[in-house]
Every structure is written in C-alpha cells, then in structure tokens.
Short mmCIF file of C-alpha atoms in Angstrom, two decimals:
data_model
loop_
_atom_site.label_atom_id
_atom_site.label_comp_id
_atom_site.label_asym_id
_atom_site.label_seq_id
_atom_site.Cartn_x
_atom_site.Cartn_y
_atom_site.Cartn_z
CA UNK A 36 -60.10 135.41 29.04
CA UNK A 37 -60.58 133.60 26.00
CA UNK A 38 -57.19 134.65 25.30
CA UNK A 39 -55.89 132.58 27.86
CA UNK A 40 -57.81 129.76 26.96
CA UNK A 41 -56.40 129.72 23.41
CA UNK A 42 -52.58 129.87 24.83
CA UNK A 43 -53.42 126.83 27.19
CA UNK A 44 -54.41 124.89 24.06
CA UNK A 45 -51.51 125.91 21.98
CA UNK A 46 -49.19 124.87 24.62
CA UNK A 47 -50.86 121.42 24.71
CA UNK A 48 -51.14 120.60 21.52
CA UNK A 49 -47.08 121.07 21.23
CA UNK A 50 -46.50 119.72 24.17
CA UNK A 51 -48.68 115.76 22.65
CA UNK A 52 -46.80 116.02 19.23
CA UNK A 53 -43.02 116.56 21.05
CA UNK A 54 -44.43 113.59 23.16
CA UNK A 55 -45.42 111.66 19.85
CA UNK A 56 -42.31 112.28 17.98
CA UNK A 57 -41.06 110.96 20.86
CA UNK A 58 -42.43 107.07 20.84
CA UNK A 59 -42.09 107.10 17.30
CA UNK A 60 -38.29 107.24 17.37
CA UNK A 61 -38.36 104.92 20.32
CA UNK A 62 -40.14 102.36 18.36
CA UNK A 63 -37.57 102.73 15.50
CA UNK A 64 -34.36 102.21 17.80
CA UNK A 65 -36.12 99.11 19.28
CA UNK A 66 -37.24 97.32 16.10
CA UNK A 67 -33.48 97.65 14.37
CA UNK A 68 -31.70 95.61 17.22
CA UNK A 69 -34.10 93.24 16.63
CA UNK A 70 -33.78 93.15 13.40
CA UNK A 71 -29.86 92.63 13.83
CA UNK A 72 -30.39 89.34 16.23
CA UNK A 73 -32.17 87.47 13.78
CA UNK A 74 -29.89 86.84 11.21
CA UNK A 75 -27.01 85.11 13.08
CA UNK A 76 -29.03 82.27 13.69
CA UNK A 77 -29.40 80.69 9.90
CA UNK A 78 -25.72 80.79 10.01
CA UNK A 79 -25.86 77.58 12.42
CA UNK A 80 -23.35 74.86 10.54
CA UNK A 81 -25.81 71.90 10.76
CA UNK A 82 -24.87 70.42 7.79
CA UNK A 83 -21.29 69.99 8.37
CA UNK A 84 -22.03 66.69 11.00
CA UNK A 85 -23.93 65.43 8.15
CA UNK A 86 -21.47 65.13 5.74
CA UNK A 87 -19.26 63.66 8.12
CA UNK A 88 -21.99 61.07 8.79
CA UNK A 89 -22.23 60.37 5.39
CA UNK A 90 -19.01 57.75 4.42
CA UNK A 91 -20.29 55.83 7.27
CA UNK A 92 -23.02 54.80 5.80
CA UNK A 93 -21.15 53.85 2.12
CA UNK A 94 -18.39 51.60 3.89
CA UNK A 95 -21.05 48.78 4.89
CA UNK A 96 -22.06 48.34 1.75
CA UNK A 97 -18.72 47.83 0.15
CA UNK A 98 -18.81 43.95 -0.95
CA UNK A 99 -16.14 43.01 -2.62
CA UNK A 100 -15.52 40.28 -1.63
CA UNK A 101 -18.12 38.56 -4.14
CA UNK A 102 -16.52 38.40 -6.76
CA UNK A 103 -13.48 37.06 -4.93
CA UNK A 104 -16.14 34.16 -4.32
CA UNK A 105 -16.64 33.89 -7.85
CA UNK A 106 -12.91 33.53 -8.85
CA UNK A 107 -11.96 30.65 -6.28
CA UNK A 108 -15.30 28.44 -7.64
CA UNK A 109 -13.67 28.14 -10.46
CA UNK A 110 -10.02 27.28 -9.85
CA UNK A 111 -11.24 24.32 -7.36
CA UNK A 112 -12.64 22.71 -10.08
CA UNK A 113 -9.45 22.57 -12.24
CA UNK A 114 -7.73 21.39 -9.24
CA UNK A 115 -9.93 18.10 -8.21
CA UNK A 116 -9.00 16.73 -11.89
CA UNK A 117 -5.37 17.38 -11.68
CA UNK A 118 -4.99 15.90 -8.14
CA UNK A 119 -4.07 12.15 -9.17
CA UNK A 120 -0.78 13.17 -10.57
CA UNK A 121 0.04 10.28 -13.47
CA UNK A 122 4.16 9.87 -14.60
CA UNK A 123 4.85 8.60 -16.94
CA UNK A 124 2.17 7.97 -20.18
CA UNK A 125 -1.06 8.77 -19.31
CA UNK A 126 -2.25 5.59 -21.19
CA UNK A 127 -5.96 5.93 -23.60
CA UNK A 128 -7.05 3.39 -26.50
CA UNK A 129 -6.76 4.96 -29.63
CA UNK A 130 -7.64 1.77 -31.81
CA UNK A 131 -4.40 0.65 -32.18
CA UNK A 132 -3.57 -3.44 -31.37
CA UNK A 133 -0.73 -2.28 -29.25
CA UNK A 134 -0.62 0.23 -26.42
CA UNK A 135 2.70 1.50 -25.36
CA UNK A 136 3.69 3.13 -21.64
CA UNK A 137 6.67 5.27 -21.33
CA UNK A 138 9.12 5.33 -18.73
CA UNK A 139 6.95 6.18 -14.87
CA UNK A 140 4.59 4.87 -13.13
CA UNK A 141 1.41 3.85 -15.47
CA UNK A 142 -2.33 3.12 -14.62
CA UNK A 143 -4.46 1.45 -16.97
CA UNK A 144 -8.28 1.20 -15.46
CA UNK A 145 -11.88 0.86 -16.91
CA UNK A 146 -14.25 3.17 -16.45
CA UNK A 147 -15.58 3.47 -12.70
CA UNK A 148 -18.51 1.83 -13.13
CA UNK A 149 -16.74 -1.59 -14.91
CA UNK A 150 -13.62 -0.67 -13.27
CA UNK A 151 -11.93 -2.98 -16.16
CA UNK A 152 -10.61 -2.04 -18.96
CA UNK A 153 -11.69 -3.51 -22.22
CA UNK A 154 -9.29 -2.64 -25.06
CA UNK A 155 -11.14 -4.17 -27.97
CA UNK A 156 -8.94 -4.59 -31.19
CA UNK A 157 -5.72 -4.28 -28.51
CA UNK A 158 -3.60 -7.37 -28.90
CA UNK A 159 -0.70 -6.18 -26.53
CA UNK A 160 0.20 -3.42 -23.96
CA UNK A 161 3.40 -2.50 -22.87
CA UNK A 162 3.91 -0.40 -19.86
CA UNK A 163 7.51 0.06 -19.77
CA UNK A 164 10.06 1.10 -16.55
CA UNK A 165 8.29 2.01 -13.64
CA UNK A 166 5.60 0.62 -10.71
CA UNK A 167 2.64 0.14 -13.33
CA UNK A 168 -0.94 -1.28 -12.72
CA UNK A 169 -3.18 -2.86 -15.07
CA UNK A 170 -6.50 -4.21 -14.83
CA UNK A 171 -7.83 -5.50 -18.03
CA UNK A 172 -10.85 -7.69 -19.20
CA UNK A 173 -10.18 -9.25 -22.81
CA UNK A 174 -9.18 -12.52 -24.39
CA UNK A 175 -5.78 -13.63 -25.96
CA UNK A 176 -4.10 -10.13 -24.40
CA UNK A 177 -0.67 -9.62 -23.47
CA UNK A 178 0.37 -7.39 -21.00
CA UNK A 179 4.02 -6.65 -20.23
CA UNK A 180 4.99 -4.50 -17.55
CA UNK A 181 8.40 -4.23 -17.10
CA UNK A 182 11.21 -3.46 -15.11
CA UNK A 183 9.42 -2.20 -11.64
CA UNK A 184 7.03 -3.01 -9.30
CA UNK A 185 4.31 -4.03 -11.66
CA UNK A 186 0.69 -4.98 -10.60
CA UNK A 187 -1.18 -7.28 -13.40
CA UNK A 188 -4.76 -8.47 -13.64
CA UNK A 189 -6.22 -10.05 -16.20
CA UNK A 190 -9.62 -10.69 -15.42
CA UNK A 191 -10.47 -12.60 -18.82
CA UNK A 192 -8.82 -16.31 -19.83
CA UNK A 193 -6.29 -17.09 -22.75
CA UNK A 194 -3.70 -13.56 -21.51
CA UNK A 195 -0.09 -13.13 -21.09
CA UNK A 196 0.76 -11.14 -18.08
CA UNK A 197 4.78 -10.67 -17.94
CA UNK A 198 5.74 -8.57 -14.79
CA UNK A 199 9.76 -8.18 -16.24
CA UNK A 200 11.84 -7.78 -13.52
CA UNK A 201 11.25 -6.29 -9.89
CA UNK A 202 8.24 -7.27 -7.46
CA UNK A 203 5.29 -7.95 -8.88
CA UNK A 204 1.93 -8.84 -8.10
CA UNK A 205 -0.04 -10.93 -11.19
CA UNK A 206 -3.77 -12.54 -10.72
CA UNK A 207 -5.12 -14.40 -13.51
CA UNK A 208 -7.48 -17.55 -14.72
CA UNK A 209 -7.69 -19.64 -16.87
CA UNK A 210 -5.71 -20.71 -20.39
CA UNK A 211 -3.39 -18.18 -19.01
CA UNK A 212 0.78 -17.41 -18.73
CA UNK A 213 1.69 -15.71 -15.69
CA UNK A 214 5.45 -14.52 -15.89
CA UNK A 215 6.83 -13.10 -13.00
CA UNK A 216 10.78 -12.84 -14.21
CA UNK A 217 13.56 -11.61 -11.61
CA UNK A 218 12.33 -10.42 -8.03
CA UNK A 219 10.11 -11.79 -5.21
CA UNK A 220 6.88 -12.05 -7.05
CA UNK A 221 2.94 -13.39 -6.10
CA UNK A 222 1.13 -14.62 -8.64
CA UNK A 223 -2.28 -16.26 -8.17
CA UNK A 224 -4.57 -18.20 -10.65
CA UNK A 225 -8.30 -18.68 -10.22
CA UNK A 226 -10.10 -21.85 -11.49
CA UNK A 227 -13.74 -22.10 -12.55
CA UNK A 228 -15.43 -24.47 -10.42
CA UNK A 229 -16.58 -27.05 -11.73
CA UNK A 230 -14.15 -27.93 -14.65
CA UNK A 231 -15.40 -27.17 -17.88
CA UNK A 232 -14.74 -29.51 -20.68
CA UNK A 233 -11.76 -28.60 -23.35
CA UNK A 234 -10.46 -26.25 -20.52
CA UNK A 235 -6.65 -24.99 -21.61
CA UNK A 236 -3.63 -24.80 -19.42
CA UNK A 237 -1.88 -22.20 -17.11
CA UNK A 238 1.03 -21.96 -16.70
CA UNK A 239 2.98 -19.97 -13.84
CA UNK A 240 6.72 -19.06 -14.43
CA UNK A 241 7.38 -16.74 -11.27
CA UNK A 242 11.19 -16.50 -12.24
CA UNK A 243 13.99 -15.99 -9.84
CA UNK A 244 13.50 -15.01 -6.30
CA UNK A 245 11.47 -15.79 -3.37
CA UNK A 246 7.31 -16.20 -4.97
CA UNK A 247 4.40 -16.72 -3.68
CA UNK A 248 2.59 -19.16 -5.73
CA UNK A 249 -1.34 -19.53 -4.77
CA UNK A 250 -4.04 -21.55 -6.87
CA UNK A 251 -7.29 -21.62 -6.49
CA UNK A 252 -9.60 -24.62 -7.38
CA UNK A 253 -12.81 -25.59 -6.92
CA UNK A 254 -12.72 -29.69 -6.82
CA UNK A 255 -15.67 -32.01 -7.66
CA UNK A 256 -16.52 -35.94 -6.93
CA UNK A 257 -15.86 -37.77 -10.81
CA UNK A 258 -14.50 -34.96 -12.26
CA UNK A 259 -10.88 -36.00 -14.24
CA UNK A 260 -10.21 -32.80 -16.79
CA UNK A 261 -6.32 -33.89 -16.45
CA UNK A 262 -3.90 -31.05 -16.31
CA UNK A 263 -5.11 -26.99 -15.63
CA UNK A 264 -2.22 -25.64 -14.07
CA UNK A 265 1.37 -26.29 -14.30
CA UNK A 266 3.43 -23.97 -11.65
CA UNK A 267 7.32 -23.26 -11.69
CA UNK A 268 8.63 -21.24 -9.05
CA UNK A 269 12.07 -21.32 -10.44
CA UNK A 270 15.43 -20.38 -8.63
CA UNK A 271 15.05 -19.05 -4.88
CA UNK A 272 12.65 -20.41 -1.79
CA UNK A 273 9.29 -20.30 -3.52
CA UNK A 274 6.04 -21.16 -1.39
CA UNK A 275 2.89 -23.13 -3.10
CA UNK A 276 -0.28 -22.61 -1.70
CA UNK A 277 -3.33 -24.79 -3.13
CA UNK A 278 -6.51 -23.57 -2.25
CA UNK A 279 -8.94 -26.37 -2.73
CA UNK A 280 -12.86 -25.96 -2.37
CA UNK A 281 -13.86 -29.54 -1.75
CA UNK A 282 -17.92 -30.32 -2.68
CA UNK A 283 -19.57 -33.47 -0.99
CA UNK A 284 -20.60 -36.52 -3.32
CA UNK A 285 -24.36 -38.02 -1.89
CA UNK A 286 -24.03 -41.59 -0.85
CA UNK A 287 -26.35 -43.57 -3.32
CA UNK A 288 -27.70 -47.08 -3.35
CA UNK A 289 -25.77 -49.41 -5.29
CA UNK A 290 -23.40 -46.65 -7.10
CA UNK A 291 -19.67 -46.28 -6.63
CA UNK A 292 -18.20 -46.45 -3.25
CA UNK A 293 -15.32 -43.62 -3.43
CA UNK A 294 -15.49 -40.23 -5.53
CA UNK A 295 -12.16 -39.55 -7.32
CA UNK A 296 -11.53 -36.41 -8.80
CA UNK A 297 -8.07 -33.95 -9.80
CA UNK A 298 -7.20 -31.08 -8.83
CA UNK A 299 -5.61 -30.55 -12.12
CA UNK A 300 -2.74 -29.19 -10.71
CA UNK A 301 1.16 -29.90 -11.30
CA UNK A 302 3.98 -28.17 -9.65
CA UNK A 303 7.29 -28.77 -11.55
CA UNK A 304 10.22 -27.92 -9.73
CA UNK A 305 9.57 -28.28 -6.02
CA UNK A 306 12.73 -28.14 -3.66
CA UNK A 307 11.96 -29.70 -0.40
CA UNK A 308 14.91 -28.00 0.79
CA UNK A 309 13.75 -24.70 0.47
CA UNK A 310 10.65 -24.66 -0.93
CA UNK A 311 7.14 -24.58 1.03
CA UNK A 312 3.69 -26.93 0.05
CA UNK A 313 0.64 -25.40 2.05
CA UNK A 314 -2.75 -26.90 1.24
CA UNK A 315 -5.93 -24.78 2.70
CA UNK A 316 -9.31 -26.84 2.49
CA UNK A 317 -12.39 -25.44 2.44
CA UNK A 318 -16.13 -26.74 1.88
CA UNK A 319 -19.04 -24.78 0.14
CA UNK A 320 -21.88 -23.83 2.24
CA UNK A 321 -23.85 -26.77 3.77
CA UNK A 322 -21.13 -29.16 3.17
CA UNK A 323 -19.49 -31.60 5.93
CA UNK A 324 -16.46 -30.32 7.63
CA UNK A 325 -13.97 -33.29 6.75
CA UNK A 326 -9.99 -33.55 7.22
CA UNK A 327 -8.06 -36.07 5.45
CA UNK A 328 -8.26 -39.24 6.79
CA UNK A 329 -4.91 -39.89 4.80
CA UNK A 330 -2.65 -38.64 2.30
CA UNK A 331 -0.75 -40.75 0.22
CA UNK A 332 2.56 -40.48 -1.99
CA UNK A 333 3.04 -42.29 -5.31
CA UNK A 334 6.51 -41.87 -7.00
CA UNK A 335 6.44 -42.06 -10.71
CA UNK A 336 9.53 -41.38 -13.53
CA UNK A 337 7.38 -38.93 -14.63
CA UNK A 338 7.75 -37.94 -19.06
CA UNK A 339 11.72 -36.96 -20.24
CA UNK A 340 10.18 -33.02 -20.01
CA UNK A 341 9.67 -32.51 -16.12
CA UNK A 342 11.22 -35.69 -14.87
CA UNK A 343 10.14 -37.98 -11.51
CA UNK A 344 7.16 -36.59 -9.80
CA UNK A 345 5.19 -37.87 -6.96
CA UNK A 346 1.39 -38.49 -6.64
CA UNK A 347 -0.12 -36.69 -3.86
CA UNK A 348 -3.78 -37.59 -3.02
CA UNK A 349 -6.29 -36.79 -0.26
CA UNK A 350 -8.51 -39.50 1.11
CA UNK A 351 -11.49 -37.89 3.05
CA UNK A 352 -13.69 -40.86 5.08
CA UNK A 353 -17.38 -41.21 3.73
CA UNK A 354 -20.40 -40.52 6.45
CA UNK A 355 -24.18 -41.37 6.75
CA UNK A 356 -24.87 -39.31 4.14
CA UNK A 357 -21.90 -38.42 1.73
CA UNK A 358 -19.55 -41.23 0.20
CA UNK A 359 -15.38 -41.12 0.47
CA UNK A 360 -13.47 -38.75 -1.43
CA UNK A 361 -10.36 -38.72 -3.02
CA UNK A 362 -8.27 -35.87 -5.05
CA UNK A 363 -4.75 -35.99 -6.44
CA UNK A 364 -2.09 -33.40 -7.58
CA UNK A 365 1.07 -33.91 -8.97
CA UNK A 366 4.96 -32.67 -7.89
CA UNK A 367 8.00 -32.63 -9.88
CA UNK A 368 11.20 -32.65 -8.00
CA UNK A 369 14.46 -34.65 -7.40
CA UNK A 370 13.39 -35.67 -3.98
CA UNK A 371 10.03 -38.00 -3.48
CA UNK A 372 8.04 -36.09 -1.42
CA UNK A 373 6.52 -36.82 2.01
CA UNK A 374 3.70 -35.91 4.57
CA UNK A 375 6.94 -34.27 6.48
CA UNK A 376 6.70 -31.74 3.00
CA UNK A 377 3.38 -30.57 3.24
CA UNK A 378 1.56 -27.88 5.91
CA UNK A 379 -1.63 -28.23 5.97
CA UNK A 380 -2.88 -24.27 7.00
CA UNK A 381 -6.07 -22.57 7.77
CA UNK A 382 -6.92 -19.60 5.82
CA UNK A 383 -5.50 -16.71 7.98
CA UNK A 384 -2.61 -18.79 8.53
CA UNK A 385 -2.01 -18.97 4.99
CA UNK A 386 -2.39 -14.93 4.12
CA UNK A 387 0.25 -14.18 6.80
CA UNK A 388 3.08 -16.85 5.24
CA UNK A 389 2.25 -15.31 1.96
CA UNK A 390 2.63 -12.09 3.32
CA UNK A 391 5.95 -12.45 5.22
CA UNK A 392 7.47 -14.50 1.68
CA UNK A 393 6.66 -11.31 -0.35
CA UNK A 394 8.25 -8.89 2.25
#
C-alpha cells in the first residue's frame, strides 16, 4: 500500500517540474520580443526639422544694411559744398592790392553774416570775361568787370565800378565813377540825405546803348552843396529817373518866406528826341503830400565843357504850417528843355519803364 503511495508522489513531483520548466521558457520567449520593440523607437529623426528650422532664425538678423547707412552720411556732406558750381576763378584775398578773375562767371561776396566783402589793402579787382558779381564795402576801390553781364556794388563812397562791355547792372554812392561802357546798362547812385559838407562828385558814364539812369536824393529846405552828381547817358535812348525825397521847412515868424535848396544834380547830354526825364517825389513820414505848383525852365550858355543847359526848378505852394519850397537841377543839351520833356511818375510806374528800357 505504501508502495502505491510512493509511486503517486513520484509521478507528481515530475509531473510540477515538466510543468515548471514549462513557464520558465514561456517567460523567456515573451521577454525577448519585447526586448526587440524597444529599440526602434530612439531611432525617431527629431532632430532633422530642427536643423532645418535653424537658418530661419539667422536670416532676420542679417543687417547689413548699416553700414550702407554709414557710407551715404558721409558723401552728402561733400556734396552740399560742391553744389554752387563757380567758373571761372574762384576769387579769395590773399593780401595782395589787386585781385584778378579769370575768364567765367565770378562771385565775389562777404561773409554771410556782412554779406560784403571788405578787401582791406585791395586797391583794384578785376573780374575778367564772363557774367560776374561783386559786392564790396571799401573806400577808393576799383572794380572792373568786363566783357559780360556784370553786376557791381559798391556799397562804400570814393570807388570805380567799370562794367566793360555787355549789360550791366552798377549801384553806387557817393564820390563815386560808375562806368557802364557798350550795352544797355542800369546804373543807380544813392545820396546821403541831408548833404554833408565837402561832399565829392559822381559821376555816371553809362556808355553806348539804351541805360537806365536812376538817382536817388534826399532834398532839404536851405541846403545849396552845388554839384553831387553829374550823369551822361551817352549814345542810344537813355532814360533819367530822379528820385527826390522832399522834407517840409516849418513856417516861422518873421524868417524867410520860400525854402530853396539843390538837388545837386546835372545831367549832361540829354536828347529830347530820344531820351526820357522821369521825376518820382516822395515825402518822409509825417510830411505834407505836395505836387508842384509849377516848374520852371531857365536857359543858360552853360561853361565851354558841357555847353547850354537849362534850369529846371520845382515850386511847391507853402500851407498853414510849412513855408514854399523850391529845388533846382540842371540839363545839358542842344535843345532848351520844356514841361512837354519831363514825366512826372509814381513809384511803380517808374520800376516798370526802367524795367522795359533794360529788356
């Protein structure tokens, strides 16, 4: 009996470690596969999209165009100072008494804040050919400036301004010679007002051609300084323009009855056949509005030098309060001269003939 037992046993116990053996080598199988589905998925090529995000990012910062900035600052700056183009001699005072301009166009200026130029120890400039312009501020200079279209200014007494030949434009004042030579020139001359005493002449030559003569003067009651400008258009249909600035004289008790004064002027070769006279009055601030009451016409032989001339003079009435007034200039021609001669102009009137006798 126990026999049988032992058998049973036996058989058991062979029949739990087959079954063991078993799940061990099922539990092997199962854990390799496993094993071989893990390791595909580090291979996952992540990092490839990342690289290809990467030159994105380094093209926004690119700037190159700053130091393209940088470049064009600098090349403006060159180009502001070089715009005014100058032919010709760029003219600058070196200390020498004469200043020379070659052949072009030629600016001489002052500084911008005197906008004159004062060439101290300069005795003469010459500009030479071209369409010059000169602007100057110092006594007993001359100025020549050639054949051309020449512009002339000397803002200082006792200069020469010579404009040679072409159409110039000359301004000057007192103790001065204004030379306009060949072409249709203007030329204007400025008086102090009132006269000083030992005031020099001007004297206007405009040349040949059709000029524009214009003088300025400021005229005073008892004021008799003789002879300040003496004008010559020469050959062609010239046109004189006399600006007078007229001041009242107070009536007073037991004084004179009539203020005379000159104008200190003297034209010397009028031709009422082709020439113009214009007169334009006008009164300082605060002063009467008068028109000549008359103007009368004196002929005289005149000296052997400038021959017959006639007398003009203005008569202006008295009022309540200022006395009459009388003024004078003088005009050298072959013909005596009458009211038929003279256009009396106001002073827009006046700036447009000017203008149409220099075009």
């Amino acid at each position: 009996m126990w026999v049988v037992t032992l058998m049973a046993a036996l058989m058991l116990g062979s029949a739990l470690g087959a079954f063991g053996s078993m799940a061990d080598t099922t539990t092997d199988d199962t854990s390799e596969p496993e094993e071989d589905t893990m390791e595909p998925d580090p291979v996952t090529p992540l990092p490839e999209p990342a690289e290809e995000e990467t030159p994105v990012v380094t093209e926004e910062p690119v700037v190159a165009e700053e130091p393209v900035v940088d470049t064009v600052v600098p090349e403006e700056t060159p180009e502001v100072v070089v715009v005014p183009p100058v032919v010709g001699l760029a003219l600058e005072y070196n200390g020498d008494t004469t200043i020379s301009g070659g052949a072009g166009d030629d600016t001489l200026l002052g500084d911008p804040d005197d906008e004159v130029a004062e060439v101290l120890g300069t005795t003469q400039i010459d500009l030479g050919a071209g369409n010059d312009l000169a602007q100057v501020s110092l006594d007993a200079l001359t100025v020549n400036g050639g054949d051309g279209n020449d512009t002339l200014e000397g803002l200082a007494g006792n200069a020469t301004l010579n404009g040679g030949v072409g159409d110039d434009v000359l301004s000057g004042n007192e103790e001065s010679l204004l030379e306009g030579e060949a072409g249709n020139d203007s030329i204007t001359v400025g008086l102090d007002f009132p006269f000083e005493g030992d005031t020099g002449e001007t004297t206007v030559l405009a040349g040949d051609g059709d000029d524009v003569i214009t003088i300025e003067s400021g005229i005073r009651a008892f004021n008799d300084e003789g002879e300040l400008v003496r004008a010559s258009g020469g050959a062609g249909a010239d046109t004189f323009t006399l600006e007078l600035e007229i001041e009242d004289e107070p009536l007073v008790v037991d004084g004179p009855t009539t203020a005379e004064s000159s104008t200190g002027i003297r034209i010397l070769d009028f031709d009422a056949a082709e020439d113009i006279l214009q007169i334009e009055l006008s009164r300082p601030e605060g002063a009467e509005d008068r028109e000549p009451s008359d103007v009368t016409f004196t002929r005289e032989d005149g000296e052997a030098e400038f021959g017959p001339f006639t007398e003009v003079t203005l008569v202006f009435d008295g009022t309540d309060t200022v006395m009459p007034f009388e003024t004078s200039f003088f005009v050298h021609g072959a013909d005596t001269l009458t009211i038929e001669n003279i256009v009396f102009v106001e002073p827009a009137a006046a700036e447009d003939t000017m203008a149409e006798a220099v075009t």
